[in-house]
Amino acid sequence: MVRAPRTRDGNADQAQGRGASGLRALRSARRKDAPAGPGYKWVALSNTTLGVLIATMDASIVIISLPAIFRGIGLDPLAPGNIGYLLWMILGYLLVSAVLVVVLGRLGDMYGRVRIYNLGFLVFACASIALSLDPFRAGAGALWLILWRIVQAFGGSMLTANSAAILTDAFPARQRGTALGINQITALAGQFLGLLAGGLLAAVDWRAVFWVSVPVSVAGTVWSYLSLRETATGRRGRIDWLGNITFAGGAGILLAGITYGIQPYGSSATGWGNPWVLAGLIGGGVLLLLFCYVETRVAEPMFQLALFKVRAFAAGNLAALLTAIARGGLQFMLIIWLQGIWLPLHGYAFEDTPLWAGIFMLPLTLGFLIAGPVSGYLSDKFGARVFSTVGLVVVAGSFLGLLTLPVDFDYGLFAALLLLNGLGQGMFSSPNTSSIMGSVPPEYRGVASGMRSTFQNSGTALSIGVFFSLMISGLASSLPAALRSGLTAHGVPADAAAHAASLPPVSTLFATFLGNNPVEHLLSSGSTLAHLSAAQRAALTGHTFFPQLVSGPFHHGLTIVFSVAAGMALVSALASAMRGGPPSAYDNPAPGRPAATAEPRETTRHRHNASS
C-alpha cells in the first residue's frame, strides 16, 4: 500500500481524494496562520486606528453630554450628594485606563497582542450595549452607568495597550513614525471629537451617546478577528501577581484620593484635609514604592524598569506625562470657559452650549489632524527630537497667548491660538510615540506601549485633580462675596443670598462645566424667585447674570491654570530635547541581557547611542 506524501506540517496529503470544497475549507482554516503579506501593515493601521479612536472618543463623549445623561436618569448633578456620581462618571473610565494598560500590555507580550486586542473590542462592544440599556433611574441608574463605564474602560485599555505594539511589529522602521503618528493623533483627536459627538448626540437622546459606539465596536470586533494576525512570537512566562496587585492598588488608591480631594470637606472648599484623602494619597504612594521594589526583585516583572535606562524611552515618557497633564487642563478649562461663560454671554441658551462648545473647539482637533501625520512622516527621516521639542515650545507659546485673552474674547484670535496648540501637540505626539516604541526590544513592545499609555492616561486623570483644585481655590476666595453682592443687588433677600453664597464652590464650578445656570437652582428653595419681580427674575435667570458674575473669579483661576500648563510644556520640551539623536529601529538585546552575547561591543555602543 502506497501512502500519500506528507506535507511539511506532518499531515497526510489527501488532496487526491477530496473535492474543491475540501481544498477551500483547508485553505480557509490555515489563512489566519499564513504569513502577513505586504499590505497587512495597512490593514493593521486601519483597524488599530479605529480601535483607539472609539476608545478615546468614549473617554470624552460623556464629559460634554453629562447634563443630558443626568436629566435622562432623573438625577440632579448639582445636589451636594450627587457630585460623587458626576466625578466617577468622568474619572472611572480614566482611572481604569491609567491602571490597567501596563498589565494588559504585558499580557499581550505573553499571550499574543492581537488576541488581547480582539478580546478588547468584544468587551468594549458588550459594555456599550449595556450602557445604552440602563434600566434604572436616579442613583441606581448612575451606578449602572459607572459600573459599565468601568467595564468599557477595561475593553478600551486592551485596545490602547496593544495597538502601538501591533503597529510597531507590522511596520518597518522607515515607516513606523508615520504609522504611529496617524494612530496617536487619531487617539488624541478622538478626545476632542468625542466632545463634538457628545454635544450632537445628547441633543437627540442621551442614550444615543452610548449607541454610537455599538455598531463601531461590533464591526471592529468582527474585522479585527478576521484580518489581524500575530506577527510577533509571544513570550510565555509567569504573571507577576505581586507587581500587578501593588501597582493596581497603589495607582487606583492614589487617583481615587485625588478624585475625592476636589470635593468639599466640612467647611473647606476642597477635601485635601480629609483624613481618608490623606490616607489614600499616602497609602497609594507607599504601594507604588513597594511596587518599584518588587519589580527589581522578581524574575519576570510586569513593569520593565530597566527600560528607563534607555534615554529615549525615559525622556519620552516624562514629556508625555507632563504634556498629558497640560492637555487635560486645557480641555477641561476650555469646556468651562465656553459652556459656562463665553457662549451664554453671546446669546446661546445654556442647554445648547455643550453642542456649540464642541464646534468652537474644532480648530484644536484640526491642528492635531494636520500636524500629526506630517511630523510622524518627517521624524522617520530626521529624528524625533527636533519636531517633538519645537512642538512643545509651540504649545507653551499658545498657553501664554491664551493668558492674554479677556474672558469675553474675540473668537478669531481664540481659534488661532487653539489651532496653534493643536499643531504643537501634533508635532510632539507622533515623533514622541515613534521614539518611545522604537527604542525598546521587540519582545517588550506590548508592555512598553502599556507603560506609555499609563503615563498619558495618568496625566489626564491628574490634570483634573491639579487644575480643578486650582480653580476651586480661586473661586473660594472671591466667588462667595461676588455672588452675595450680585444677588442682593437684584432684590434677593440677604439671608437667601448668604445661603446661596455659602454653598461649595465646586457646585458652581461644575455648573459652568456642565453648561448650567445654577442661579435658579440656588434660589429654588423657599420660593425666593416667586417673591421677586418679573424683571428681577428675568435678569437673574437670563444668559448674562451668572456668566458675568463668575467671569472675574474664573479669569483669576484661568491665569494660574494656563501659567502652570505653560510651565509644564516647557519642562516637557526640555525633557524631549534630552532624548538624544535620531533613533533607529531597536535591535539591541533585551534589558538585562549581556550585550556581548548578542553583538560586538562597538556595534552595540553605536546602536545604543542611536536609539537614545
Coordinates of C-alpha atoms in Angstrom, one line a residue:
M1 CA 0.0 0.0 0.0
V2 CA 1.5 3.3 -1.1
R3 CA 0.9 6.2 1.3
A4 CA 0.3 9.7 0.0
P5 CA 3.3 12.0 0.5
R6 CA 3.2 14.0 3.8
T7 CA 3.1 17.8 3.9
R8 CA 5.6 19.8 5.9
D9 CA 3.0 20.1 8.7
G10 CA 3.2 16.4 9.2
N11 CA -0.3 15.7 7.9
A12 CA -1.0 13.2 5.1
D13 CA -1.8 15.0 1.8
Q14 CA -5.2 13.6 1.0
A15 CA -6.0 16.2 -1.8
Q16 CA -6.4 13.5 -4.5
G17 CA -9.5 12.1 -2.8
R18 CA -11.1 15.4 -1.9
G19 CA -13.1 17.8 -3.9
A20 CA -12.6 21.5 -4.5
S21 CA -14.8 22.4 -1.4
G22 CA -12.4 20.5 0.9
L23 CA -9.4 22.4 -0.5
R24 CA -11.2 25.7 0.1
A25 CA -12.0 24.7 3.7
L26 CA -8.4 23.7 4.3
R27 CA -7.1 27.0 2.9
S28 CA -9.6 29.0 4.9
A29 CA -8.7 27.2 8.1
R30 CA -5.0 28.0 7.6
R31 CA -5.4 31.6 6.4
K32 CA -5.0 33.0 9.9
D33 CA -1.7 31.3 10.3
A34 CA -0.4 32.4 6.9
P35 CA 2.5 34.9 6.8
A36 CA 1.4 38.6 6.7
G37 CA 1.5 40.0 3.1
P38 CA 2.9 43.4 2.1
G39 CA -0.5 45.0 2.5
Y40 CA -1.0 43.7 6.0
K41 CA 0.6 46.7 7.6
W42 CA -2.2 49.0 6.2
V43 CA -4.9 46.6 7.4
A44 CA -3.3 46.7 10.9
L45 CA -3.1 50.5 10.8
S46 CA -6.7 51.0 9.8
N47 CA -8.0 48.5 12.4
T48 CA -6.0 49.8 15.3
T49 CA -6.7 53.4 14.4
L50 CA -10.4 52.5 14.5
G51 CA -9.9 50.9 17.9
V52 CA -8.1 53.8 19.6
L53 CA -10.5 56.3 18.0
I54 CA -13.6 54.7 19.6
A55 CA -11.8 54.0 22.9
T56 CA -10.6 57.7 23.3
M57 CA -13.9 59.1 21.9
D58 CA -15.8 57.3 24.7
A59 CA -13.4 58.6 27.2
S60 CA -14.6 62.2 26.5
I61 CA -18.0 61.8 24.9
V62 CA -19.6 61.5 28.3
I63 CA -18.0 64.7 29.6
I64 CA -19.9 67.1 27.4
S65 CA -23.2 65.1 27.5
L66 CA -23.4 64.7 31.2
P67 CA -26.3 67.3 31.6
A68 CA -28.5 65.2 29.1
I69 CA -27.5 61.9 30.8
F70 CA -28.4 63.2 34.3
R71 CA -31.7 64.6 33.1
G72 CA -32.4 61.3 31.3
I73 CA -32.0 59.3 34.5
G74 CA -33.7 61.9 36.7
L75 CA -30.7 62.9 38.8
D76 CA -29.7 66.5 39.8
P77 CA -25.9 66.6 39.3
L78 CA -25.5 69.8 41.3
A79 CA -27.0 68.4 44.5
P80 CA -24.2 68.0 47.0
G81 CA -24.8 64.3 47.5
N82 CA -24.7 63.7 43.7
I83 CA -21.3 65.3 43.0
G84 CA -19.6 61.9 43.6
Y85 CA -21.7 60.3 40.8
L86 CA -20.7 63.1 38.4
L87 CA -17.0 62.7 39.2
W88 CA -17.0 59.0 38.9
M89 CA -18.8 59.2 35.5
I90 CA -15.7 61.1 34.3
L91 CA -12.9 59.7 36.3
G92 CA -13.9 56.0 36.5
Y93 CA -13.0 55.5 32.8
L94 CA -9.8 57.4 33.1
L95 CA -8.7 55.6 36.3
V96 CA -9.2 52.2 34.9
S97 CA -7.4 53.2 31.7
A98 CA -4.4 54.5 33.7
V99 CA -4.1 51.5 36.0
L100 CA -4.7 48.5 33.7
V101 CA -2.9 49.4 30.4
V102 CA 0.5 48.1 31.6
V103 CA -1.0 44.8 32.8
L104 CA -2.8 44.3 29.6
G105 CA 0.2 45.2 27.5
R106 CA 2.2 42.6 29.4
L107 CA -0.4 40.0 28.8
G108 CA -0.2 40.9 25.1
D109 CA 3.5 40.2 25.2
M110 CA 2.9 36.9 26.8
Y111 CA -0.2 35.5 25.1
G112 CA -0.4 37.5 21.9
R113 CA -1.1 41.2 21.2
V114 CA -3.7 40.5 18.6
R115 CA -5.5 38.1 20.9
I116 CA -5.8 40.6 23.7
Y117 CA -6.7 43.4 21.3
N118 CA -9.5 41.3 19.7
L119 CA -10.9 40.5 23.2
G120 CA -10.8 44.2 24.0
F121 CA -13.0 45.0 21.0
L122 CA -15.5 42.4 22.2
V123 CA -15.6 43.6 25.8
F124 CA -16.0 47.2 24.6
A125 CA -18.9 46.2 22.4
C126 CA -20.7 44.4 25.2
A127 CA -20.3 47.3 27.6
S128 CA -21.5 49.8 25.1
I129 CA -24.7 47.8 24.6
A130 CA -25.2 47.6 28.4
L131 CA -24.7 51.3 28.8
S132 CA -27.4 52.1 26.3
L133 CA -29.9 49.8 28.0
D134 CA -29.7 51.4 31.5
P135 CA -33.0 50.1 33.2
F136 CA -32.7 52.2 36.3
R137 CA -33.2 55.9 37.3
A138 CA -31.7 58.3 39.8
G139 CA -28.8 56.9 41.9
A140 CA -29.3 53.3 40.8
G141 CA -29.2 54.5 37.1
A142 CA -25.9 56.4 37.8
L143 CA -24.3 53.4 39.5
W144 CA -25.3 51.2 36.5
L145 CA -23.6 53.7 34.1
I146 CA -20.5 54.0 36.3
L147 CA -20.1 50.2 36.6
W148 CA -20.4 49.6 32.8
R149 CA -18.2 52.6 32.0
I150 CA -15.5 50.8 34.1
V151 CA -16.1 47.6 32.1
Q152 CA -15.9 49.6 28.9
A153 CA -12.7 51.1 30.0
F154 CA -11.3 47.6 30.6
G155 CA -12.0 46.8 26.9
G156 CA -10.7 50.2 25.8
S157 CA -7.5 49.6 27.7
M158 CA -7.0 46.3 25.9
L159 CA -7.2 48.2 22.6
T160 CA -4.9 51.1 23.5
A161 CA -2.4 48.9 25.4
N162 CA -1.6 46.8 22.3
S163 CA -2.4 49.0 19.3
A164 CA 1.0 50.7 19.2
A165 CA 2.8 47.3 19.7
I166 CA 0.8 45.8 16.8
L167 CA 1.8 48.6 14.5
T168 CA 5.5 48.5 15.6
D169 CA 5.5 44.8 14.7
A170 CA 3.8 45.4 11.4
F171 CA 5.7 48.4 10.0
P172 CA 9.4 48.7 9.1
A173 CA 11.4 51.3 10.9
R174 CA 11.4 53.7 7.9
Q175 CA 7.5 53.9 8.1
R176 CA 7.0 53.4 11.8
G177 CA 6.8 57.1 12.7
T178 CA 4.1 57.8 10.1
A179 CA 2.0 54.8 11.2
L180 CA 2.3 55.6 14.9
G181 CA 1.8 59.2 14.2
I182 CA -1.5 58.5 12.5
N183 CA -2.6 56.2 15.3
Q184 CA -1.5 58.5 18.1
I185 CA -3.1 61.7 16.6
T186 CA -6.3 59.8 15.9
A187 CA -6.3 58.8 19.6
L188 CA -5.7 62.4 20.8
A189 CA -8.2 63.8 18.2
G190 CA -10.7 61.3 19.4
Q191 CA -10.7 63.0 22.8
F192 CA -11.9 66.2 21.2
L193 CA -14.1 64.6 18.5
G194 CA -15.8 62.9 21.5
L195 CA -16.8 66.4 22.8
L196 CA -18.3 67.3 19.4
A197 CA -20.1 63.9 19.1
G198 CA -21.4 64.1 22.7
G199 CA -22.9 67.5 22.1
L200 CA -24.6 66.4 18.8
L201 CA -25.9 63.1 20.2
A202 CA -27.0 64.5 23.5
A203 CA -29.3 66.9 21.6
V204 CA -31.1 63.8 20.1
D205 CA -31.2 61.4 23.1
W206 CA -28.9 60.7 26.0
R207 CA -28.8 57.0 25.1
A208 CA -27.5 57.9 21.7
V209 CA -24.3 58.9 23.4
F210 CA -23.7 55.2 24.0
W211 CA -25.5 53.8 20.9
V212 CA -22.9 55.4 18.6
S213 CA -20.1 53.1 19.8
V214 CA -22.2 49.9 19.4
P215 CA -22.0 49.4 15.6
V216 CA -18.4 50.6 15.5
S217 CA -17.3 48.2 18.2
V218 CA -19.2 45.3 16.9
A219 CA -17.9 45.8 13.3
G220 CA -14.4 46.3 14.8
T221 CA -14.7 43.0 16.7
V222 CA -15.5 41.1 13.6
W223 CA -13.0 42.9 11.4
S224 CA -10.1 42.5 13.8
Y225 CA -10.8 38.8 14.3
L226 CA -10.8 38.2 10.5
S227 CA -8.0 40.5 9.5
L228 CA -5.4 40.8 12.2
R229 CA -2.8 38.1 12.9
E230 CA 0.1 37.6 15.3
T231 CA 3.4 38.7 13.7
A232 CA 5.5 38.5 16.8
T233 CA 6.3 35.5 18.9
G234 CA 4.7 35.7 22.4
R235 CA 7.0 35.1 25.4
R236 CA 5.1 32.8 27.7
G237 CA 6.0 33.4 31.3
R238 CA 4.7 33.8 34.8
I239 CA 2.3 36.6 35.7
D240 CA 3.9 39.0 38.2
W241 CA 0.9 38.8 40.6
L242 CA 2.6 40.8 43.4
G243 CA 3.6 43.5 41.0
N244 CA 0.2 43.7 39.4
I245 CA -1.5 43.9 42.8
T246 CA 0.8 46.6 44.2
F247 CA 0.6 48.7 41.0
A248 CA -3.1 48.5 40.5
G249 CA -3.8 49.1 44.2
G250 CA -1.3 51.9 44.5
A251 CA -2.3 53.8 41.4
G252 CA -6.0 53.2 42.0
I253 CA -6.0 54.4 45.6
L254 CA -3.8 57.4 44.7
L255 CA -6.1 58.5 41.8
A256 CA -9.2 57.8 43.9
G257 CA -7.7 60.0 46.7
I258 CA -7.2 62.8 44.1
T259 CA -10.8 62.4 43.0
Y260 CA -12.2 62.9 46.5
G261 CA -9.6 65.7 47.1
I262 CA -11.5 68.1 44.9
Q263 CA -14.8 67.6 46.7
P264 CA -15.7 69.7 49.7
Y265 CA -14.9 68.5 53.2
G266 CA -16.5 70.2 56.2
S267 CA -16.2 73.9 55.9
S268 CA -13.3 73.6 53.4
A269 CA -13.8 74.1 49.7
T270 CA -11.7 71.1 48.9
G271 CA -11.1 67.7 50.6
W272 CA -7.3 67.7 50.8
G273 CA -7.5 67.8 54.6
N274 CA -9.9 64.9 54.7
P275 CA -8.1 62.0 56.7
W276 CA -9.4 59.5 54.2
V277 CA -8.0 61.5 51.3
L278 CA -4.6 61.9 53.0
A279 CA -4.6 58.2 53.8
G280 CA -5.3 57.4 50.1
L281 CA -2.5 59.7 48.9
I282 CA 0.0 58.3 51.4
G283 CA -1.1 54.7 51.1
G284 CA -1.1 54.8 47.3
G285 CA 2.3 56.3 47.3
V286 CA 3.7 53.7 49.6
L287 CA 2.2 50.9 47.5
L288 CA 3.8 52.4 44.4
L289 CA 7.2 52.5 46.1
L290 CA 6.7 48.9 47.2
F291 CA 5.8 48.1 43.6
C292 CA 9.1 49.6 42.4
Y293 CA 11.0 47.5 44.9
V294 CA 9.1 44.3 43.9
E295 CA 9.9 44.9 40.2
T296 CA 13.6 44.9 40.9
R297 CA 13.4 41.5 42.7
V298 CA 11.1 39.3 40.6
A299 CA 12.4 37.3 37.7
E300 CA 9.7 38.4 35.2
P301 CA 8.5 41.8 36.2
M302 CA 5.3 43.4 34.9
F303 CA 6.9 46.8 34.7
Q304 CA 10.2 46.7 32.9
L305 CA 12.1 49.3 35.0
A306 CA 15.2 48.6 33.0
L307 CA 13.7 50.3 30.0
F308 CA 14.1 53.6 31.8
K309 CA 17.8 53.2 31.3
V310 CA 17.1 53.9 27.6
R311 CA 17.2 57.7 27.4
A312 CA 14.7 58.0 24.6
F313 CA 12.2 55.9 26.5
A314 CA 12.6 57.7 29.8
A315 CA 12.6 61.2 28.3
G316 CA 9.7 60.5 26.0
N317 CA 7.5 59.2 28.8
L318 CA 8.3 62.1 31.1
A319 CA 7.4 64.5 28.3
A320 CA 4.2 62.6 27.6
L321 CA 3.2 62.7 31.3
L322 CA 3.6 66.4 31.7
T323 CA 2.0 67.1 28.3
A324 CA -1.0 65.0 29.2
I325 CA -1.5 66.9 32.4
A326 CA -1.3 70.2 30.5
R327 CA -3.6 69.0 27.7
G328 CA -6.2 67.7 30.2
G329 CA -6.2 71.1 32.0
L330 CA -6.7 72.8 28.6
Q331 CA -9.6 70.5 27.7
F332 CA -11.5 71.0 31.0
M333 CA -10.8 74.7 31.2
L334 CA -12.0 75.3 27.6
I335 CA -15.2 73.5 28.4
I336 CA -15.8 75.6 31.4
W337 CA -14.8 78.8 29.6
L338 CA -17.1 78.2 26.6
Q339 CA -20.1 76.5 28.2
G340 CA -20.3 78.5 31.4
I341 CA -19.3 82.0 30.3
W342 CA -18.5 82.9 26.7
L343 CA -21.3 81.2 24.9
P344 CA -24.1 82.4 27.3
L345 CA -22.6 85.9 27.0
H346 CA -23.1 85.7 23.3
G347 CA -26.7 84.7 23.5
Y348 CA -26.5 80.9 23.4
A349 CA -29.0 79.1 25.6
F350 CA -27.4 77.1 28.4
E351 CA -28.9 73.8 27.2
D352 CA -27.3 74.4 23.7
T353 CA -23.8 75.2 25.0
P354 CA -22.4 71.6 25.0
L355 CA -23.0 71.3 21.3
W356 CA -21.6 74.7 20.4
A357 CA -18.6 74.2 22.7
G358 CA -17.6 71.1 20.8
I359 CA -18.0 73.0 17.5
F360 CA -16.0 76.0 18.6
M361 CA -13.1 73.8 19.8
L362 CA -12.7 72.2 16.3
P363 CA -9.5 74.3 15.5
L364 CA -7.8 72.3 18.2
T365 CA -8.7 69.0 16.6
L366 CA -7.8 70.3 13.2
G367 CA -4.3 71.2 14.3
F368 CA -3.9 67.6 15.6
L369 CA -5.0 66.1 12.3
I370 CA -2.7 68.4 10.2
A371 CA 0.5 68.2 12.2
G372 CA 0.4 64.6 13.5
P373 CA 0.8 62.6 10.3
V374 CA 3.2 65.2 8.7
S375 CA 5.5 65.3 11.7
G376 CA 5.4 61.5 12.0
Y377 CA 6.5 61.1 8.4
L378 CA 9.3 63.7 8.7
S379 CA 10.5 62.2 12.0
D380 CA 11.1 58.9 10.2
K381 CA 13.7 60.8 8.1
F382 CA 15.1 63.4 10.5
G383 CA 14.5 62.0 14.0
A384 CA 12.0 62.8 16.8
R385 CA 13.9 65.3 18.9
V386 CA 13.6 68.4 16.8
F387 CA 9.9 68.0 16.0
S388 CA 8.8 67.0 19.4
T389 CA 10.8 69.7 21.2
V390 CA 9.7 72.5 18.8
G391 CA 6.1 71.3 19.1
L392 CA 6.1 71.6 22.9
V393 CA 7.6 75.1 22.6
V394 CA 4.7 76.0 20.3
V395 CA 2.3 74.5 22.9
A396 CA 3.8 76.6 25.6
G397 CA 3.5 79.7 23.4
S398 CA -0.2 79.0 22.8
F399 CA -0.8 78.8 26.5
L400 CA 0.9 82.1 27.1
G401 CA -1.3 83.6 24.2
L402 CA -4.4 82.3 25.9
L403 CA -3.3 84.1 29.1
T404 CA -3.5 87.4 27.3
L405 CA -7.2 87.0 26.2
P406 CA -10.0 88.6 28.1
V407 CA -12.8 86.4 29.3
D408 CA -15.1 87.8 26.6
F409 CA -12.6 87.2 23.8
D410 CA -12.6 87.7 20.0
Y411 CA -13.2 84.3 18.5
G412 CA -10.8 84.7 15.6
L413 CA -7.8 85.1 17.9
F414 CA -9.0 82.4 20.2
A415 CA -9.4 79.9 17.3
A416 CA -5.9 80.8 16.0
L417 CA -4.4 80.0 19.4
L418 CA -6.3 76.7 19.6
L419 CA -5.1 75.8 16.1
L420 CA -1.5 76.7 17.2
N421 CA -1.9 74.5 20.3
G422 CA -3.2 71.6 18.2
L423 CA -0.4 71.9 15.7
G424 CA 2.2 71.9 18.5
Q425 CA 0.7 68.9 20.2
G426 CA 0.6 67.1 16.8
M427 CA 4.2 67.9 16.2
F428 CA 5.1 66.4 19.6
S429 CA 2.9 63.4 19.9
S430 CA 3.7 61.4 16.7
P431 CA 7.5 61.6 16.9
N432 CA 7.5 61.1 20.6
T433 CA 5.4 57.9 20.3
S434 CA 7.6 56.6 17.5
S435 CA 10.8 57.4 19.5
I436 CA 9.5 55.6 22.6
M437 CA 8.3 52.5 20.7
G438 CA 11.4 52.3 18.5
S439 CA 13.7 52.4 21.5
V440 CA 12.6 49.1 23.1
P441 CA 13.3 45.5 22.3
P442 CA 10.6 43.8 20.2
E443 CA 9.6 41.3 22.9
Y444 CA 8.8 44.2 25.2
R445 CA 6.8 46.4 22.8
G446 CA 3.4 45.4 24.4
V447 CA 4.5 46.4 27.9
A448 CA 6.2 49.5 26.6
S449 CA 3.0 50.5 24.8
G450 CA 1.1 49.9 28.1
M451 CA 3.7 52.0 30.1
R452 CA 3.4 54.8 27.6
S453 CA -0.4 54.7 27.8
T454 CA -0.2 54.7 31.6
F455 CA 1.8 57.9 31.7
Q456 CA -0.6 59.5 29.2
N457 CA -3.8 58.4 30.9
S458 CA -2.5 59.1 34.4
G459 CA -1.6 62.6 33.3
T460 CA -5.2 63.2 32.1
A461 CA -6.6 62.0 35.5
L462 CA -4.0 64.0 37.4
S463 CA -5.0 67.1 35.5
I464 CA -8.5 67.0 36.9
G465 CA -7.1 67.0 40.5
V466 CA -4.5 69.6 39.8
F467 CA -6.4 72.1 37.8
F468 CA -9.8 71.7 39.4
S469 CA -8.2 72.3 42.8
L470 CA -6.5 75.4 41.5
M471 CA -9.9 76.7 40.1
I472 CA -11.8 75.8 43.2
S473 CA -9.3 77.5 45.5
G474 CA -9.5 80.6 43.3
L475 CA -13.3 80.6 43.3
A476 CA -13.5 80.0 47.1
S477 CA -11.5 83.2 47.7
S478 CA -13.7 85.6 45.6
L479 CA -16.9 84.0 44.4
P480 CA -19.0 84.0 47.7
A481 CA -18.7 87.8 48.1
A482 CA -19.4 88.4 44.4
L483 CA -22.4 86.0 44.5
R484 CA -23.8 87.6 47.7
S485 CA -23.5 91.2 46.4
G486 CA -24.8 90.3 43.0
L487 CA -27.9 88.6 44.3
T488 CA -28.8 91.3 46.8
A489 CA -28.4 93.9 44.1
H490 CA -31.2 92.2 42.2
G491 CA -33.6 92.1 45.1
V492 CA -32.8 88.7 46.7
P493 CA -33.2 88.8 50.5
A494 CA -29.9 88.9 52.4
D495 CA -30.5 85.5 54.1
A496 CA -31.2 83.8 50.9
A497 CA -28.3 85.4 49.2
A498 CA -26.0 84.4 52.1
H499 CA -27.3 80.8 51.9
A500 CA -26.6 80.6 48.1
A501 CA -23.1 82.1 48.6
S502 CA -22.2 79.6 51.3
L503 CA -22.7 76.6 49.0
P504 CA -19.4 74.8 48.0
P505 CA -17.7 76.5 45.0
V506 CA -17.3 73.1 43.5
S507 CA -21.0 73.2 42.7
T508 CA -20.6 76.4 40.8
L509 CA -17.5 75.1 39.0
F510 CA -19.5 72.0 37.9
A511 CA -22.4 74.2 36.9
T512 CA -20.1 76.1 34.5
F513 CA -18.6 72.8 33.4
L514 CA -22.0 71.3 32.6
G515 CA -23.3 74.5 30.9
N516 CA -26.0 75.0 33.5
N517 CA -27.3 78.3 35.0
P518 CA -27.3 77.4 38.7
V519 CA -29.0 80.6 39.9
E520 CA -32.5 79.2 39.6
H521 CA -31.3 76.0 41.3
L522 CA -29.7 78.0 44.2
L523 CA -32.8 80.1 44.8
S524 CA -35.4 77.4 44.2
S525 CA -35.7 76.6 47.9
G526 CA -38.1 78.8 49.9
S527 CA -39.7 80.2 46.7
T528 CA -37.3 83.1 46.7
L529 CA -37.7 83.6 43.0
A530 CA -41.5 83.8 43.3
H531 CA -41.2 86.8 45.6
L532 CA -39.2 88.8 43.0
S533 CA -40.5 91.0 40.2
A534 CA -40.6 89.6 36.7
A535 CA -37.7 91.9 35.6
Q536 CA -35.6 90.7 38.5
R537 CA -36.3 87.0 37.8
A538 CA -35.5 87.5 34.1
A539 CA -32.2 89.2 35.0
L540 CA -31.1 86.5 37.5
T541 CA -32.0 83.5 35.3
G542 CA -31.0 85.1 32.0
H543 CA -27.9 84.5 29.8
T544 CA -25.7 87.2 31.2
F545 CA -26.0 87.4 35.0
F546 CA -24.3 84.2 36.1
P547 CA -21.5 84.4 33.4
Q548 CA -20.7 88.0 34.3
L549 CA -20.7 87.1 38.0
V550 CA -18.2 84.3 37.7
S551 CA -16.0 85.8 34.9
G552 CA -13.8 87.7 37.3
P553 CA -13.0 84.8 39.7
F554 CA -12.8 82.4 36.8
H555 CA -10.3 84.5 34.9
H556 CA -8.1 84.7 38.0
G557 CA -8.1 80.9 38.2
L558 CA -7.6 80.6 34.5
T559 CA -4.4 82.7 34.7
I560 CA -3.0 80.3 37.3
V561 CA -4.0 77.2 35.3
F562 CA -2.6 78.3 32.0
S563 CA 0.6 79.6 33.6
V564 CA 1.1 76.2 35.2
A565 CA 0.3 74.5 31.9
A566 CA 2.8 76.6 30.0
G567 CA 5.5 75.8 32.6
M568 CA 4.8 72.0 32.2
A569 CA 5.0 72.3 28.4
L570 CA 8.4 74.0 28.7
V571 CA 9.7 71.3 31.1
S572 CA 8.4 68.7 28.7
A573 CA 10.3 70.4 25.9
L574 CA 13.5 70.2 27.9
A575 CA 12.9 66.5 28.6
S576 CA 12.2 66.0 24.9
A577 CA 15.4 67.7 23.9
M578 CA 17.4 65.4 26.2
R579 CA 16.2 62.2 24.4
G580 CA 19.3 62.1 22.2
G581 CA 19.8 61.9 18.4
P582 CA 17.7 60.3 15.7
P583 CA 16.7 56.8 16.7
S584 CA 17.0 53.7 14.6
A585 CA 14.8 50.6 15.0
Y586 CA 15.6 48.9 18.2
D587 CA 17.8 45.9 17.6
N588 CA 19.7 45.8 20.9
P589 CA 19.3 42.9 23.3
A590 CA 16.6 42.9 25.9
P591 CA 17.2 44.7 29.3
G592 CA 19.4 42.7 31.5
R593 CA 20.8 40.6 28.7
P594 CA 24.6 41.0 28.3
A595 CA 25.3 43.0 25.1
A596 CA 28.4 40.9 24.4
T597 CA 26.4 37.8 23.8
A598 CA 24.4 39.5 21.1
E599 CA 26.8 41.5 19.0
P600 CA 30.3 43.1 19.1
R601 CA 30.8 45.9 21.6
E602 CA 31.5 48.7 19.1
T603 CA 28.3 47.9 17.2
T604 CA 26.3 47.7 20.4
R605 CA 27.6 51.1 21.6
H606 CA 26.8 52.7 18.2
R607 CA 23.3 51.4 18.1
H608 CA 22.6 52.3 21.7
N609 CA 23.6 55.9 21.1
A610 CA 21.4 55.9 18.0
S611 CA 18.4 54.6 19.9
S612 CA 18.9 57.0 22.7

